[in-house]
Short mmCIF file of C-alpha atoms in Angstrom, two decimals:
data_model
loop_
_atom_site.label_atom_id
_atom_site.label_comp_id
_atom_site.label_asym_id
_atom_site.label_seq_id
_atom_site.Cartn_x
_atom_site.Cartn_y
_atom_site.Cartn_z
CA MET A 1 78.34 101.13 68.23
CA ASN A 2 74.75 102.05 68.65
CA ASN A 3 73.30 105.51 68.01
CA THR A 4 70.27 106.93 69.59
CA PHE A 5 68.76 110.47 69.64
CA VAL A 6 68.36 112.68 72.70
CA ASN A 7 66.09 115.66 72.07
CA LYS A 8 67.89 118.63 73.52
CA ARG A 9 68.31 122.12 72.12
CA SER A 10 70.41 125.01 73.59
CA LYS A 11 71.00 128.75 73.28
CA GLY A 12 74.04 131.11 72.93
CA LEU A 13 76.94 130.01 70.80
CA LEU A 14 80.25 130.35 72.64
CA PRO A 15 83.80 129.10 71.74
CA LEU A 16 84.55 125.45 72.36
CA PHE A 17 87.30 126.53 74.81
CA PHE A 18 84.65 128.01 77.08
CA LEU A 19 82.51 124.93 76.67
CA LEU A 20 85.34 122.83 77.78
CA ALA A 21 86.54 125.07 80.71
CA PHE A 22 82.93 125.86 81.94
CA GLY A 23 82.15 124.06 85.27
CA ALA A 24 85.68 122.97 85.85
CA CYS A 25 84.89 123.02 89.48
CA LYS A 26 81.76 120.84 89.12
CA LYS A 27 81.28 117.13 88.60
CA GLU A 28 80.82 116.57 84.84
CA SER A 29 77.16 116.22 83.97
CA THR A 30 74.98 115.21 81.08
CA ASP A 31 74.26 118.88 80.24
CA ILE A 32 77.88 120.18 79.70
CA GLY A 33 77.85 122.53 76.69
CA LEU A 34 74.02 122.70 76.63
CA GLY A 35 72.53 125.99 77.58
CA LEU A 36 75.50 127.87 76.20
CA VAL A 37 74.74 127.80 72.39
CA GLY A 38 72.25 129.69 70.33
CA ASP A 39 68.90 128.89 68.82
CA ASP A 40 68.82 126.52 65.87
CA VAL A 41 72.61 126.11 65.77
CA LEU A 42 72.68 122.57 67.23
CA GLU A 43 71.09 119.47 65.79
CA GLU A 44 69.40 117.01 68.03
CA ALA A 45 71.70 115.53 70.56
CA LYS A 46 72.80 111.95 69.79
CA LYS A 47 73.95 109.13 72.06
CA SER A 48 76.46 106.54 70.94
CA ILE A 49 76.88 103.23 72.86
CA PHE A 50 80.22 101.38 72.60
CA THR A 51 80.10 97.63 73.24
CA GLN A 52 83.63 96.46 72.23
CA ALA A 53 86.59 96.72 74.58
CA ILE A 54 90.01 95.17 75.04
CA CYS A 55 91.00 94.65 78.70
CA ARG A 56 94.05 93.24 80.29
CA THR A 57 95.80 93.30 83.65
CA VAL A 58 99.34 94.82 83.62
CA ALA A 59 101.90 95.62 86.20
CA ASP A 60 101.18 98.90 88.06
CA ASP A 61 103.44 101.95 88.30
CA SER A 62 106.03 102.23 91.01
CA ILE A 63 105.11 104.44 94.03
CA ARG A 64 106.97 106.35 96.68
CA THR A 65 106.50 104.69 100.03
CA ASP A 66 108.13 107.26 102.24
CA ILE A 67 105.06 109.63 101.86
CA LEU A 68 102.29 107.23 102.50
CA SER A 69 100.00 108.27 105.37
CA SER A 70 100.67 105.17 107.42
CA GLY A 71 103.05 102.10 107.60
CA LEU A 72 101.57 98.92 106.20
CA PHE A 73 102.69 95.51 107.31
CA GLY A 74 101.72 91.86 106.91
CA ILE A 75 101.27 88.96 104.57
CA VAL A 76 98.03 87.68 103.01
CA ASN A 77 97.21 84.80 100.67
CA ASP A 78 94.48 86.17 98.40
CA PRO A 79 92.45 83.11 97.04
CA ILE A 80 92.21 85.02 93.69
CA LEU A 81 95.24 87.09 93.21
CA GLY A 82 97.97 85.14 95.13
CA GLU A 83 100.30 86.15 97.92
CA SER A 84 101.13 89.75 98.84
CA ARG A 85 103.74 90.98 101.48
CA ALA A 86 104.26 94.43 102.88
CA SER A 87 107.51 94.90 104.83
CA LEU A 88 108.09 97.91 107.03
CA ILE A 89 111.04 100.02 107.91
CA ILE A 90 111.03 102.31 110.86
CA GLU A 91 113.40 104.64 112.71
CA PRO A 92 113.25 105.07 116.55
CA ARG A 93 114.74 108.44 117.49
CA VAL A 94 116.08 109.87 120.70
CA THR A 95 114.08 112.97 121.80
CA GLU A 96 116.22 113.81 124.96
CA THR A 97 119.87 113.68 124.71
CA GLY A 98 121.63 112.40 127.94
CA THR A 99 123.58 110.05 129.94
CA GLY A 100 121.06 109.09 132.66
CA SER A 101 120.75 105.49 131.33
CA VAL A 102 124.36 105.03 130.09
CA GLY A 103 126.06 102.07 132.00
CA LYS A 104 122.82 100.47 133.16
CA VAL A 105 122.10 96.89 132.71
CA ALA A 106 119.32 96.04 130.25
CA ASP A 107 116.73 93.62 131.61
CA SER A 108 114.63 93.40 128.52
CA THR A 109 114.12 95.21 125.22
CA LYS A 110 110.63 95.61 123.57
CA LEU A 111 109.18 97.23 120.40
CA ILE A 112 105.70 98.54 120.92
CA LEU A 113 103.74 99.56 117.87
CA LYS A 114 100.31 101.21 117.87
CA PHE A 115 97.88 100.00 115.23
CA ASP A 116 96.40 102.46 112.81
CA ILE A 117 92.92 101.12 112.76
CA ASP A 118 90.82 103.49 110.62
CA GLN A 119 91.06 106.23 108.04
CA VAL A 120 88.11 108.44 107.00
CA VAL A 121 87.50 109.11 103.35
CA GLY A 122 84.47 111.16 102.23
CA GLY A 123 83.06 111.03 105.81
CA SER A 124 83.21 107.24 105.91
CA PRO A 125 85.65 105.17 108.07
CA TYR A 126 87.58 102.45 106.35
CA ARG A 127 89.26 99.75 108.54
CA LEU A 128 92.90 99.41 107.50
CA LEU A 129 92.92 95.67 107.06
CA LEU A 130 93.03 93.30 104.18
CA GLY A 131 92.50 89.56 104.91
CA ASP A 132 91.35 87.75 108.07
CA ALA A 133 91.60 89.60 111.32
CA ASP A 134 91.72 86.29 113.20
CA ALA A 135 94.56 84.84 111.14
CA GLU A 136 98.10 84.18 112.38
CA ILE A 137 101.33 84.95 110.76
CA THR A 138 105.15 84.76 111.22
CA PHE A 139 107.63 87.55 110.75
CA ASP A 140 111.03 88.38 111.52
CA ILE A 141 112.61 91.51 112.77
CA TYR A 142 116.09 92.85 111.71
CA LYS A 143 118.35 95.78 112.24
CA MET A 144 118.84 97.98 109.15
CA GLY A 145 122.31 97.16 107.63
CA GLU A 146 122.54 100.67 105.96
CA ASP A 147 121.20 104.12 106.56
CA ILE A 148 117.56 104.56 105.83
CA PRO A 149 117.27 106.69 102.55
CA ASP A 150 115.24 109.90 102.71
CA SER A 151 112.98 108.74 100.03
CA ALA A 152 112.26 105.42 98.23
CA TYR A 153 110.00 103.57 95.93
CA ASN A 154 108.33 100.25 96.46
CA THR A 155 111.18 98.65 94.46
CA TYR A 156 113.71 99.46 97.14
CA ARG A 157 115.17 96.44 98.99
CA PRO A 158 117.19 97.31 102.18
CA LEU A 159 120.39 95.66 103.28
CA LEU A 160 119.38 93.67 106.30
CA GLY A 161 121.54 93.54 109.36
CA ASP A 162 121.36 91.27 112.40
CA LYS A 163 118.13 89.42 113.20
CA ILE A 164 116.85 90.88 116.44
CA GLY A 165 113.47 89.10 116.96
CA GLU A 166 110.65 87.10 115.42
CA TYR A 167 106.98 86.77 116.13
CA THR A 168 104.32 84.13 115.41
CA GLY A 169 100.63 84.57 116.22
CA GLY A 170 97.64 86.82 115.66
CA PHE A 171 97.12 90.46 116.22
CA ASP A 172 94.68 91.84 118.82
CA PHE A 173 92.93 94.75 117.40
CA SER A 174 90.67 95.44 120.45
CA ASN A 175 91.05 98.29 122.98
CA LYS A 176 92.21 97.42 126.45
CA GLU A 177 91.44 98.83 129.89
CA THR A 178 94.22 99.76 132.19
CA VAL A 179 94.29 101.27 135.83
CA ILE A 180 96.59 104.23 136.36
CA ASP A 181 96.33 105.84 139.90
CA GLU A 182 93.03 104.23 140.44
CA ASP A 183 91.65 105.69 137.20
CA THR A 184 90.58 103.16 134.56
CA LEU A 185 91.62 104.21 131.14
CA MET A 186 91.06 102.72 127.59
CA VAL A 187 94.32 101.91 125.74
CA THR A 188 94.08 101.74 122.04
CA PRO A 189 95.39 98.43 120.51
CA GLU A 190 99.09 97.89 120.15
CA LEU A 191 101.48 95.11 119.29
CA ARG A 192 104.17 94.36 121.86
CA LEU A 193 107.27 92.57 120.51
CA ILE A 194 110.16 91.12 122.62
CA LEU A 195 113.52 91.88 120.85
CA ASN A 196 116.88 90.38 121.41
CA ASN A 197 118.20 92.00 124.63
CA GLN A 198 121.65 92.50 123.18
CA LEU A 199 120.18 95.40 121.30
CA GLY A 200 119.22 97.15 124.70
CA ILE A 201 122.68 96.20 126.07
CA ASP A 202 124.44 97.83 123.11
CA ILE A 203 122.39 100.96 123.34
CA LEU A 204 122.95 101.38 127.05
CA GLY A 205 126.64 100.77 126.43
CA LEU A 206 126.99 103.98 124.38
CA PRO A 207 128.97 106.89 125.76
CA MET A 208 126.03 109.25 125.03
CA ILE A 209 122.52 108.44 124.10
CA ASP A 210 121.73 110.68 121.24
CA ASN A 211 120.72 110.02 117.71
CA THR A 212 124.31 110.22 116.29
CA GLU A 213 125.52 107.58 118.71
CA LEU A 214 122.28 105.47 118.37
CA LYS A 215 122.91 105.10 114.56
CA THR A 216 126.21 103.38 115.37
CA VAL A 217 124.26 100.43 116.83
CA LEU A 218 120.80 100.88 115.31
CA LYS A 219 120.21 102.58 112.02
CA GLY A 220 116.56 101.37 111.82
CA ILE A 221 114.39 98.37 112.30
CA VAL A 222 112.95 96.16 109.52
CA LEU A 223 109.70 93.99 109.96
CA VAL A 224 109.66 91.31 107.27
CA PRO A 225 106.70 88.85 106.95
CA ARG A 226 107.72 85.29 106.51
CA GLU A 227 104.55 83.14 106.10
CA VAL A 228 100.90 82.76 106.90
CA VAL A 229 100.28 80.24 109.83
CA SER A 230 96.44 80.12 109.72
CA GLY A 231 93.66 81.64 107.80
CA THR A 232 94.32 83.89 104.84
CA GLY A 233 96.87 86.14 106.70
CA PHE A 234 96.42 89.84 106.69
CA ILE A 235 97.94 93.23 105.95
CA THR A 236 97.31 95.94 108.38
CA ALA A 237 98.90 99.40 109.34
CA PHE A 238 100.85 100.85 112.20
CA GLU A 239 101.24 104.43 113.36
CA THR A 240 104.93 104.93 113.06
CA LYS A 241 105.31 108.65 113.48
CA ILE A 242 103.79 108.96 117.01
CA SER A 243 105.57 108.66 120.39
CA ALA A 244 103.08 105.91 121.48
CA SER A 245 105.01 103.65 119.06
CA ARG A 246 108.36 103.17 120.66
CA LEU A 247 111.37 101.04 121.42
CA VAL A 248 111.65 100.51 125.17
CA ILE A 249 114.74 99.16 127.15
CA PHE A 250 113.87 98.14 130.59
CA HIS A 251 116.66 98.37 133.22
CA ASP A 252 116.90 98.45 137.04
CA THR A 253 113.60 100.03 138.18
CA THR A 254 113.11 102.32 135.27
CA GLU A 255 113.21 102.34 131.43
CA LEU A 256 114.69 104.19 128.49
CA THR A 257 112.15 105.03 125.71
CA ILE A 258 113.12 105.85 122.25
CA PRO A 259 110.01 106.82 120.39
CA LEU A 260 108.94 106.85 116.69
CA VAL A 261 108.26 110.55 116.09
CA ALA A 262 107.10 112.86 113.30
CA GLU A 263 110.76 113.17 112.17
CA SER A 264 111.25 109.32 112.02
CA LYS A 265 111.74 107.89 108.60
CA ARG A 266 109.47 105.27 107.43
CA LEU A 267 109.46 103.18 104.29
CA ASN A 268 107.58 100.28 102.92
CA TYR A 269 108.40 97.78 100.22
CA PHE A 270 105.95 95.33 98.66
CA GLU A 271 106.23 91.89 97.10
CA THR A 272 103.64 89.77 95.38
CA THR A 273 103.57 86.28 93.97
CA PRO A 274 100.70 86.21 91.43
CA SER A 275 98.16 83.54 90.96
CA VAL A 276 98.20 81.44 87.88
CA GLU A 277 95.16 83.42 86.55
CA LEU A 278 96.80 86.69 87.21
CA ASP A 279 100.16 85.63 85.87
CA ALA A 280 98.49 84.60 82.62
CA GLN A 281 97.55 88.15 81.94
CA LEU A 282 100.76 89.75 83.15
CA THR A 283 102.68 87.64 80.61
CA GLY A 284 99.99 87.39 77.95
CA SER A 285 98.17 89.58 75.47
CA GLY A 286 94.80 90.15 73.96
CA HIS A 287 91.50 90.57 75.80
CA PHE A 288 90.47 88.84 79.04
CA ASN A 289 86.98 88.55 80.45
CA THR A 290 88.06 89.09 84.02
CA SER A 291 90.66 91.66 85.06
CA TYR A 292 92.41 92.35 88.37
CA LEU A 293 93.40 95.46 90.31
CA GLN A 294 95.90 95.53 93.14
CA SER A 295 96.79 98.59 95.14
CA LEU A 296 100.32 99.37 96.36
CA SER A 297 102.00 99.01 93.01
CA GLY A 298 100.54 95.62 92.24
CA THR A 299 98.51 95.55 89.08
CA LYS A 300 96.37 98.00 86.95
CA VAL A 301 93.96 97.26 84.05
CA LYS A 302 94.41 98.75 80.66
CA VAL A 303 91.28 99.22 78.66
CA GLU A 304 91.11 100.10 75.00
CA PHE A 305 87.97 101.04 72.98
CA PRO A 306 88.64 100.80 69.10
CA GLU A 307 85.10 102.06 68.48
CA LEU A 308 85.91 105.26 70.48
CA ASN A 309 88.95 105.87 68.28
CA ASP A 310 86.64 105.55 65.26
CA PHE A 311 84.34 108.06 66.89
CA ILE A 312 87.17 110.54 67.53
CA LYS A 313 88.23 110.40 63.87
CA THR A 314 84.78 111.46 62.48
CA ARG A 315 86.07 115.05 61.94
CA ASP A 316 82.60 116.51 62.90
CA ARG A 317 82.38 119.70 64.76
CA ILE A 318 80.68 118.49 67.96
CA VAL A 319 80.06 119.34 71.64
CA ILE A 320 80.46 116.51 74.07
CA ASN A 321 77.52 116.54 76.51
CA GLU A 322 78.46 113.51 78.42
CA ALA A 323 81.08 110.72 78.09
CA HIS A 324 80.36 107.94 80.57
CA ILE A 325 81.94 104.60 81.51
CA SER A 326 80.92 102.08 84.07
CA PHE A 327 82.91 99.01 85.43
CA LEU A 328 81.26 96.06 87.34
CA LEU A 329 82.89 93.91 89.94
CA GLU A 330 83.08 90.10 89.32
CA ASP A 331 80.17 88.26 91.14
CA GLY A 332 81.54 86.62 94.21
CA SER A 333 84.84 88.56 94.36
CA VAL A 334 83.83 90.61 97.39
CA VAL A 335 84.29 88.86 100.68
CA GLU A 336 82.91 90.94 103.49
CA ASP A 337 85.35 91.72 106.40
CA ASN A 338 88.22 89.96 104.42
CA PHE A 339 88.35 91.23 100.86
CA ILE A 340 85.94 94.25 100.69
CA ALA A 341 85.52 96.44 97.62
CA PRO A 342 87.76 99.47 97.24
CA PRO A 343 85.86 102.74 98.24
CA ARG A 344 86.91 104.19 94.96
CA LEU A 345 88.94 103.63 91.84
CA LEU A 346 90.98 106.00 89.68
CA LEU A 347 90.73 106.41 85.86
CA TYR A 348 93.71 107.60 83.96
CA ALA A 349 94.70 108.33 80.31
CA VAL A 350 97.37 106.39 78.53
CA ASP A 351 100.23 108.68 77.42
CA SER A 352 100.36 108.42 73.64
CA VAL A 353 104.12 108.45 73.54
CA SER A 354 105.38 106.54 76.57
CA ASP A 355 102.25 104.26 77.03
CA GLN A 356 102.56 105.14 80.82
CA THR A 357 99.78 106.29 83.16
CA ALA A 358 98.95 109.94 82.67
CA PHE A 359 96.65 112.37 84.35
CA PHE A 360 93.90 113.74 82.02
CA GLU A 361 94.83 117.27 82.96
CA ASP A 362 98.48 116.73 81.86
CA LEU A 363 97.35 115.76 78.32
CA LEU A 364 95.13 118.88 77.98
CA ASP A 365 96.79 122.11 76.60
CA PHE A 366 95.10 124.48 78.81
CA GLN A 367 94.74 124.81 82.66
CA LEU A 368 91.36 124.07 84.21
CA GLY A 369 92.31 125.49 87.59
CA GLN A 370 92.06 122.39 89.61
CA THR A 371 91.86 118.53 89.43
CA LEU A 372 88.70 117.43 87.60
CA ASN A 373 86.15 115.24 89.15
CA TYR A 374 85.86 112.11 87.18
CA GLY A 375 83.98 110.06 89.63
CA GLY A 376 84.99 106.48 90.58
CA THR A 377 83.19 106.12 93.86
CA TYR A 378 81.94 102.58 94.66
CA LEU A 379 78.24 102.04 94.15
CA ALA A 380 77.21 99.27 96.49
CA SER A 381 73.74 98.92 94.91
CA SER A 382 75.20 97.89 91.55
CA GLU A 383 78.72 96.83 92.65
CA SER A 384 80.14 99.27 90.09
CA TYR A 385 82.16 102.29 89.57
CA ASP A 386 81.17 105.17 87.25
CA PHE A 387 83.38 107.72 85.55
CA ARG A 388 82.77 110.70 83.24
CA PHE A 389 85.47 112.18 81.00
CA ASN A 390 83.59 114.73 78.98
CA ARG A 391 86.34 117.41 78.66
CA PHE A 392 88.99 114.85 77.85
CA LEU A 393 87.01 113.40 75.10
CA GLN A 394 86.21 116.90 73.82
CA ARG A 395 89.92 117.73 73.59
CA LEU A 396 90.67 114.44 71.75
CA VAL A 397 87.86 115.03 69.16
CA ASP A 398 89.04 118.70 68.65
CA ASP A 399 92.72 117.65 68.36
CA TYR A 400 91.85 115.12 65.60
CA ARG A 401 89.66 117.50 63.68
CA LEU A 402 92.24 120.31 63.82
CA LYS A 403 95.54 118.47 63.70
CA GLY A 404 94.68 114.91 62.35
CA VAL A 405 96.14 113.37 65.50
CA ASP A 406 94.50 110.60 67.47
CA ASN A 407 95.91 110.76 70.98
CA PHE A 408 93.55 108.26 72.51
CA LYS A 409 95.37 105.10 73.54
CA GLY A 410 92.84 103.93 76.03
CA PHE A 411 92.50 104.11 79.74
CA TYR A 412 94.33 102.81 82.87
CA LEU A 413 92.21 101.73 85.96
CA ARG A 414 93.90 101.76 89.28
CA VAL A 415 93.12 101.31 92.95
CA PRO A 416 94.42 104.27 94.96
CA THR A 417 97.55 103.90 96.91
CA ASP A 418 96.26 106.13 99.72
CA SER A 419 93.31 107.83 101.24
CA PRO A 420 92.55 105.32 102.49
CA ILE A 421 95.78 103.41 102.64
CA VAL A 422 94.13 99.97 102.62
CA PRO A 423 95.76 97.35 100.43
CA HIS A 424 92.50 96.82 98.50
CA ARG A 425 92.04 94.72 95.45
CA ALA A 426 89.23 94.52 92.91
CA VAL A 427 88.18 91.80 90.50
CA LEU A 428 86.42 93.29 87.39
CA ASN A 429 83.96 91.61 85.09
CA THR A 430 85.27 92.78 81.74
CA ASP A 431 83.23 90.28 79.55
CA THR A 432 81.99 92.41 76.72
CA THR A 433 79.46 89.78 75.67
CA GLN A 434 77.68 90.49 78.93
CA ARG A 435 77.83 94.22 78.50
CA ALA A 436 79.94 94.34 81.81
CA ILE A 437 81.62 97.45 80.60
CA LYS A 438 79.33 100.28 79.59
CA LEU A 439 80.60 103.26 77.71
CA SER A 440 78.27 105.88 76.12
CA VAL A 441 78.77 109.41 74.57
CA THR A 442 76.07 111.92 74.25
CA TYR A 443 76.97 114.69 71.83
CA THR A 444 75.49 117.47 69.72
CA LYS A 445 76.69 118.48 66.26
CA LEU A 446 77.39 122.08 65.49
CA ASN A 447 75.86 123.36 62.25
#
């Protein structure tokens, strides 16, 4: 740990609680606490730089998949992290009960899914695609063999029913022109899948076409990726709660449409086969000079700073002006158009009892009014992510000084599971000999 001096003085002594709560709605800056304390009560501010860290990739937390903003699907062979699969469960629902199609003969049955191409985060669009857009994959389509649960985590595995289709090929993400009543219209990209026509025959054979009767022959549809045919494969997203995504049964000169609507249930489940390098960390211990982050309940990185624990235990009465940490991406890990950098990362505390991921706010014993802004936005110029954790460190220091308890167990670093819902991954340079992780604390002692 290196110490340097920062020449700053301030005015107006106020309780530490106010120092902590002040500016809760603002991004933490280097001047928190300064400007609030009186003449000649603070020594010169000091800056400590911490150079030692212990980093390791561990399994990420389970996530609920029924509340994600879109339905992910696909399979990708990541050249660094290994294979990832996203299977999708959807529920077509009848919107108009009737008998108009009952008894008709089904000519063909198709599932049409609209692609969810982009999401906007912070004013910037992010394409919902991981991998090679020109790749080809194979996947199978099944009936659900049980009712779709109201909620589920990524560890849920459905009971599969009859296989009703399969697909091999690529996905066309481009818009198409179509002519309707002599008007040329632009149709957003969609995937059209031919299903076993017996499904259409069974539905049209129902005594009444409503959702109760429909569930006797179709509780839901499951898309399960099988293998990558060419390229790296890909994982993308479908809009599964809009009527443009639909099950269509063609008969006679007309058709029966059973759409995916806002009330339709939708679940994902994810599977990963880690690479040799990744598996070494998941089953190992100690420090690693490269660490791996996968979204969608793949992996997170645990980072410990023994020197910061020593700093917390000094028992000095101090004000934390700035606590700053920066993480760098590994050179060459970003592949434009295929494996781009996540637009942001999330920094969490480690619960001192359970060792699980914890929000900073949950470990503070007072309410700040809203979620704190800790940063984490990707900085393309430096290929890094910066965070500030001033108030959290202030609480840790005060807890040890007043109670003799050190609640700092390190940090967890994660890729967000949503907003945007891109199955991003990040490879971090965590080599401490290269100063790839930079942690510094600027603080002022109270007289």
